[in-house]
Coordinates of C-alpha atoms and ligand atoms in Angstrom, one line a residue:
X1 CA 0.0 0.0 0.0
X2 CA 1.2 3.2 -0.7
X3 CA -0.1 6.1 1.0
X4 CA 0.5 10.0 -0.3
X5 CA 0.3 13.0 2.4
X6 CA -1.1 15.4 -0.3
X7 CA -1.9 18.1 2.5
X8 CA -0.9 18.3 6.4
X9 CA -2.5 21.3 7.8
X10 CA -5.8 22.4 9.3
X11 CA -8.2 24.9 8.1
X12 CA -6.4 27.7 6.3
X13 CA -3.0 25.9 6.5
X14 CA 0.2 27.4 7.0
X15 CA 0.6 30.4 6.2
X16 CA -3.1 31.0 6.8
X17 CA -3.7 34.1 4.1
X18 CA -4.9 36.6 7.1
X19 CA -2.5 35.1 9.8
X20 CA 0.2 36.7 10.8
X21 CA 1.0 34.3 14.0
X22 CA 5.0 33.0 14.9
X23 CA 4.5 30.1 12.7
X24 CA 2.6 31.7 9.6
X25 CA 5.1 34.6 9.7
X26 CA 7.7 32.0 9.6
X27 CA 6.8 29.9 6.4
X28 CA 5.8 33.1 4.4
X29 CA 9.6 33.5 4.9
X30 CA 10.4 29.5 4.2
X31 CA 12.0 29.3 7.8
X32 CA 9.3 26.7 8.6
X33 CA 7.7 24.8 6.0
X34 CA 4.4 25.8 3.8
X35 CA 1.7 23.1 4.3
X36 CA -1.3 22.8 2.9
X37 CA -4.7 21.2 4.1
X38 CA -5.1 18.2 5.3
X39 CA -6.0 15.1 2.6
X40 CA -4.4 11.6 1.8
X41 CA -4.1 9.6 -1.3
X42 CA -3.9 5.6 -0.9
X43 CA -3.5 3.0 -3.4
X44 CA -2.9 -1.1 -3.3
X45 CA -1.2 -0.7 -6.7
X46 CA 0.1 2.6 -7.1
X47 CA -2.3 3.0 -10.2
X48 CA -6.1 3.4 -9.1
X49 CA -6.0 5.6 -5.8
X50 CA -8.5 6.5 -2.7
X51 CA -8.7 9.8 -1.9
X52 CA -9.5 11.0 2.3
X53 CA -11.0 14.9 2.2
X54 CA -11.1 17.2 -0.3
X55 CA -9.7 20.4 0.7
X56 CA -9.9 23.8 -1.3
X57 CA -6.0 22.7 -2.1
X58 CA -7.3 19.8 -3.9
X59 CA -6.3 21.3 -7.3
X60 CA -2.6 22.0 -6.7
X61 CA -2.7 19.0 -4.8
X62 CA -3.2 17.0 -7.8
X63 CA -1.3 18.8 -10.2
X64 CA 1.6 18.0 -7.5
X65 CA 1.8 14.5 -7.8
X66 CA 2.5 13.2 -10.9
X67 CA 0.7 9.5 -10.0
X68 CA -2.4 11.3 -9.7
X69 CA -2.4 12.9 -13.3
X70 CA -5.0 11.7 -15.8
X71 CA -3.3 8.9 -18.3
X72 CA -5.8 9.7 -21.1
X73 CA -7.3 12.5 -22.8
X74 CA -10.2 12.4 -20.1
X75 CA -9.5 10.3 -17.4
X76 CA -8.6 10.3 -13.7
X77 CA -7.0 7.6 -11.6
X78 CA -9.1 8.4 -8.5
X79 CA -11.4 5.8 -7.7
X80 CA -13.1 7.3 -5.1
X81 CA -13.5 10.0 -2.0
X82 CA -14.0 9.3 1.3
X83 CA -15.0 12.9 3.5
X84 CA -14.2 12.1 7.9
X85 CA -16.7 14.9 8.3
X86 CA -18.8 17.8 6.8
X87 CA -16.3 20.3 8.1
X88 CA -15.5 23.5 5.0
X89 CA -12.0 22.7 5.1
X90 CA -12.3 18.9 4.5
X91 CA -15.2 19.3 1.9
X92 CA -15.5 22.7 0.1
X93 CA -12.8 21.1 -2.9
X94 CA -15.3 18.8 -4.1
X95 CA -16.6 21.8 -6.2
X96 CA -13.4 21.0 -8.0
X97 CA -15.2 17.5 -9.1
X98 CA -17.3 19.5 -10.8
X99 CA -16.4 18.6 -14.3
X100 CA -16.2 15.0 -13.2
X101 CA -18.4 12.2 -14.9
X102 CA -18.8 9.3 -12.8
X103 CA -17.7 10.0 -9.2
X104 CA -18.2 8.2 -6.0
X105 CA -17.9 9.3 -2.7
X106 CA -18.0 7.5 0.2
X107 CA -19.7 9.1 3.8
X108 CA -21.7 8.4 6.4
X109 CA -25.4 9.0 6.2
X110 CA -24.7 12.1 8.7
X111 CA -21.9 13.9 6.8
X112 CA -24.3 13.1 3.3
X113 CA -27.6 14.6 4.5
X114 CA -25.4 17.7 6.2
X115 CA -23.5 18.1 2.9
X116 CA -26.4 17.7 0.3
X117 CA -28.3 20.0 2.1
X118 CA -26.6 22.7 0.8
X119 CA -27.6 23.4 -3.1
X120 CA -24.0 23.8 -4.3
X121 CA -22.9 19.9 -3.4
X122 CA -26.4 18.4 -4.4
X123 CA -25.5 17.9 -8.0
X124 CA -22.7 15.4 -6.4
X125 CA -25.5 13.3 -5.0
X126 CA -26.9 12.6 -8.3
X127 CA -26.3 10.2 -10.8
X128 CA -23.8 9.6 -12.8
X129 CA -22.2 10.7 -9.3
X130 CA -22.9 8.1 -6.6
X131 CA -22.7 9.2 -2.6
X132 CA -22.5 6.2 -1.3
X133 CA -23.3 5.9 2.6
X134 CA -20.8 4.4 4.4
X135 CA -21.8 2.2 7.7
X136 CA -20.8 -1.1 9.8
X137 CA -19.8 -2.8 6.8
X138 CA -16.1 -2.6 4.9
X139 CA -16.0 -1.1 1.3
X140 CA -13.7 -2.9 -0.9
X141 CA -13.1 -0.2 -3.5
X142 CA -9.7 0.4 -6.1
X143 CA -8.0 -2.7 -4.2
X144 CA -8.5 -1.9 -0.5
X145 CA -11.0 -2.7 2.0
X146 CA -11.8 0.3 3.7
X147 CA -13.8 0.8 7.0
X148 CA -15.3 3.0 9.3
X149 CA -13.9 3.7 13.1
X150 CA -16.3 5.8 14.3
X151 CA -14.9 8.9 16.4
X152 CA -16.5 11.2 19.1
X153 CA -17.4 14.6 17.5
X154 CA -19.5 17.3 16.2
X155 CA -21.2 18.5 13.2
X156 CA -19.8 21.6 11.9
X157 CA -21.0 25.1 13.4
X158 CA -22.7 25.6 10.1
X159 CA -25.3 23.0 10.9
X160 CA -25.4 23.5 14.7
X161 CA -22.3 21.7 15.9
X162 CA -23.7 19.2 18.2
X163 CA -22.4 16.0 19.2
X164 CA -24.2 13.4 16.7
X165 CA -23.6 10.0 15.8
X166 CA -21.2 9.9 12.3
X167 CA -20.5 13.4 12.4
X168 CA -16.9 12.4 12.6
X169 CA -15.2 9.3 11.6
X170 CA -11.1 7.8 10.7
X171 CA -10.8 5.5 8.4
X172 CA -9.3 1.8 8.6
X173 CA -7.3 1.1 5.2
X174 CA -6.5 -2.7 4.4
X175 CA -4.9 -3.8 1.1
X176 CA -4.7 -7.7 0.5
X177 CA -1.3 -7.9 1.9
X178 CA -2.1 -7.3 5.2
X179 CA -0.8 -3.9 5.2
X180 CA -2.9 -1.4 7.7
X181 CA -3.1 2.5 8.1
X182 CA -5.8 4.5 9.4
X183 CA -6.9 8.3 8.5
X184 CA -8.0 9.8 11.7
X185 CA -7.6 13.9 11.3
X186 CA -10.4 14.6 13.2
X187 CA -11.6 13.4 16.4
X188 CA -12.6 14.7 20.0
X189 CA -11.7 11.6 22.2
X190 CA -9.2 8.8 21.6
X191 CA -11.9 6.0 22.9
X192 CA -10.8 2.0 23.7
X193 CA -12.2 1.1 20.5
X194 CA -9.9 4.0 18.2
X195 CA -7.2 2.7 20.2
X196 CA -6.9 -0.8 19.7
X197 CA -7.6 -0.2 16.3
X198 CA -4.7 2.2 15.9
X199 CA -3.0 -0.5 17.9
X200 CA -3.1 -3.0 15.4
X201 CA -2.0 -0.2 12.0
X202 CA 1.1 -0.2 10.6
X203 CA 0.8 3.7 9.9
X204 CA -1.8 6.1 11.7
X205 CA -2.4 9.8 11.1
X206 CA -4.3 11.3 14.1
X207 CA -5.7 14.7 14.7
X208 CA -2.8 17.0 15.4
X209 CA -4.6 20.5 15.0
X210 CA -3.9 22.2 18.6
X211 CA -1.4 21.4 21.0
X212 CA -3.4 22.7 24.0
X213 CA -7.3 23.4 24.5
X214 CA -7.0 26.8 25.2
X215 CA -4.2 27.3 22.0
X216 CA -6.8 29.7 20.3
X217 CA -7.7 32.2 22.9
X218 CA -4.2 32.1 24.5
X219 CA -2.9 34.0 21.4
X220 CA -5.9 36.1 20.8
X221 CA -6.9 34.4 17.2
X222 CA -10.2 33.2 18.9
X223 CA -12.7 32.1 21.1
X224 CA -13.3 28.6 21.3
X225 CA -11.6 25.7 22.6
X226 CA -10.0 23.0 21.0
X227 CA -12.7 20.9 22.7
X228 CA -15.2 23.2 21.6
X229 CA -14.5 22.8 18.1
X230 CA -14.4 19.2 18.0
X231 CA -10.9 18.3 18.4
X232 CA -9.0 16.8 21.1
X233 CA -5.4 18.6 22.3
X234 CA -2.7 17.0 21.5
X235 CA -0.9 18.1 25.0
X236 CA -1.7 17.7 28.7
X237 CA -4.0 15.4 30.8
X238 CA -6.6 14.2 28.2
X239 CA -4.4 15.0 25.1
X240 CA -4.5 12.7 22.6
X241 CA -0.2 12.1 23.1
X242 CA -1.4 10.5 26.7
X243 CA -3.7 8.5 24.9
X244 CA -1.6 7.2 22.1
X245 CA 1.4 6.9 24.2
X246 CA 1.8 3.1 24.2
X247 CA 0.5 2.3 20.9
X248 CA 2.9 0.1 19.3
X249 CA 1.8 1.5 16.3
X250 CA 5.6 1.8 14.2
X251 CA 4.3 5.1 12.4
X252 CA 2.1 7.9 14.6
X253 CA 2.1 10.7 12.6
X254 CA 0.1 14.0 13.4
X255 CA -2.0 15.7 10.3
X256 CA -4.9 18.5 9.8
X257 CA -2.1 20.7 12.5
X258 CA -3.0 24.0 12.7
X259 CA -0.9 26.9 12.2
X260 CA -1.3 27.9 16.1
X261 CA 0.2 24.5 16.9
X262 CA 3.8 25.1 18.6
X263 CA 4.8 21.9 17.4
X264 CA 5.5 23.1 13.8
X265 CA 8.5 24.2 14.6
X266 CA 11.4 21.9 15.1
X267 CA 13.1 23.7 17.0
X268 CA 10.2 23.9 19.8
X269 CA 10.1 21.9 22.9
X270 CA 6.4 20.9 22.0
X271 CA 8.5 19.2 18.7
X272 CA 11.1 17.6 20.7
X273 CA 8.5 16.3 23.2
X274 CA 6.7 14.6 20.0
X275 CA 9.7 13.3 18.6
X276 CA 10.9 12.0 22.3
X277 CA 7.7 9.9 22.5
X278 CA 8.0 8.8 19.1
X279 CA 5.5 10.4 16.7
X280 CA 6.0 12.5 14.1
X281 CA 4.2 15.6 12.0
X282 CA 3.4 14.8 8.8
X283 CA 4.6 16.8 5.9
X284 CA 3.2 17.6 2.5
X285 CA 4.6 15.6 -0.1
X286 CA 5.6 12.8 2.4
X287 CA 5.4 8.8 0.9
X288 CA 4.7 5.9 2.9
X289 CA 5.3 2.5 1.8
X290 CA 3.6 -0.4 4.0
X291 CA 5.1 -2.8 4.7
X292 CA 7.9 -1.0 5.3
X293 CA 11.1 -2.1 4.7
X294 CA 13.2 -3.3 7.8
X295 CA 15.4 -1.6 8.7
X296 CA 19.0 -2.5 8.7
X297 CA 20.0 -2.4 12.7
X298 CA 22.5 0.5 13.2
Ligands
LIG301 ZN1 -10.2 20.8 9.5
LIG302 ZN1 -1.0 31.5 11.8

């Protein structure tokens, strides 16, 4: 399985076009690097690929990776979309799919009805697009088998933000080799069932947007919680870190971070405290290959 970080970021990634925090100032000026929002591409063969959230970056995205090009005069070798949530920032780049013939997304019935609600995704619920609705069972779609681990959160403010069954969702990603990763950029609570799947994953991305709860209004960019907005912190007593400690999960990377997060930078003790427990941040443009090779012992 190969999996493609095409984005790494949260909402407005980094820089954020109207943020002028330490870490935005720093990668308008390439100290730090420029990330884009969170999405991943997977594949069993490297040919037909599975795309996780469409993001506003989608299009550069794309035109980024050259296995994701068209091979034919019309053509695309995306097999299909699967959307966590009916958050903007993991949706809105669907209206990029405009043009597209046949297109099938994958959701559950929650993040559908929210989504198709709204009059400018509806013509993506009907045929030749298919939404399909995404429940207990696996999908086995471009090679994988791909299946829902429900997560605690919330719909989007847009449509009321409350705490409602499938509003938020990871993704477990099989191919027929055995190979395991799961997609998990959004969550409010790492529960005992998240965990032992994450346990048993040979990669997992997990929701890395704040470092602390209070991130937001500490720096005077907001007023909500991290909590409040549907994401667990990735610090402190009921951080996600504490909760992911002992997975023996070889890769732990965090995604979707936002440009607040102190743990951008390197250099930062929030990085080093990361790195010291033994997860990393992804980055845009990064490739994982599963299995992974062993190894050689140093
Ligand atoms: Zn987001
Ligand atoms: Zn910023």
């Amino acid at each position: 399985m190969q999996l493609h970080v095409l984005g790494s970021a949260a909402g407005g990634g980094v820089p954020q076009w109207n943020c002028g925090c330490k870490n935005c100032t720093a990668a308008r000026a390439h100290r730090l690097p420029q990330r884009t929002q969170a999405s991943l591409a997977a594949s069993a063969d490297g040919k037909a690929w599975v795309l996780f959230n469409v993001t506003t970056d989608i299009r550069a995205q794309l035109a980024a990776d050259p296995l994701l090009a068209p091979r034919s005069a019309r053509e695309t070798p995306l097999g299909a979309i699967f959307l966590t949530d009916a958050n903007v920032d993991h949706c809105a780049g669907l209206l990029d799919f405009r043009q597209a013939g046949e297109l099938a997304i994958y959701s559950t019935q929650a993040v559908r009805e929210t989504l198709l609600r709204n009059e400018i995704f509806a013509p993506l619920g009907r045929a030749p697009r298919v939404w399909h609705i995404i429940g207990d069972e696996p999908v086995d779609v471009c090679e994988l088998r791909i299946s829902v681990v429900p997560v605690k959160g919330l719909l989007p403010s847009y449509a009321g933000g409350t705490a409602t069954p499938g509003a938020a969702s990871a993704f477990l990603v099989e191919d027929r080799r055995g190979a395991r990763a799961l997609y998990a950029p959004i969550f409010a609570a790492v529960d005992e069932k998240f965990a032992s799947v994450a346990d048993r994953c040979d990669a997992a991305f997990f929701d890395g947007s704040f470092w602390s709860d209070g991130e937001m209004i500490s720096l005077g960019l907001g007023t909500r919680t991290a909590t409040m907005m549907g994401h667990q912190p990735v610090a402190g007593p009921g951080g996600s870190l504490e909760a992911l400690r002992a997975c023996p999960c070889p890769r732990r990377l965090y995604t979707h971070v936002n440009n607040t997060n102190p743990m951008l930078d390197p250099a930062s003790s929030e990085a080093k405290q990361l790195a010291d427990a033994g997860f990393e941040v992804a980055t845009d443009g990064a490739v994982i290959e599963l299995p992974e090779k062993v190894r050689a012992r140093a």
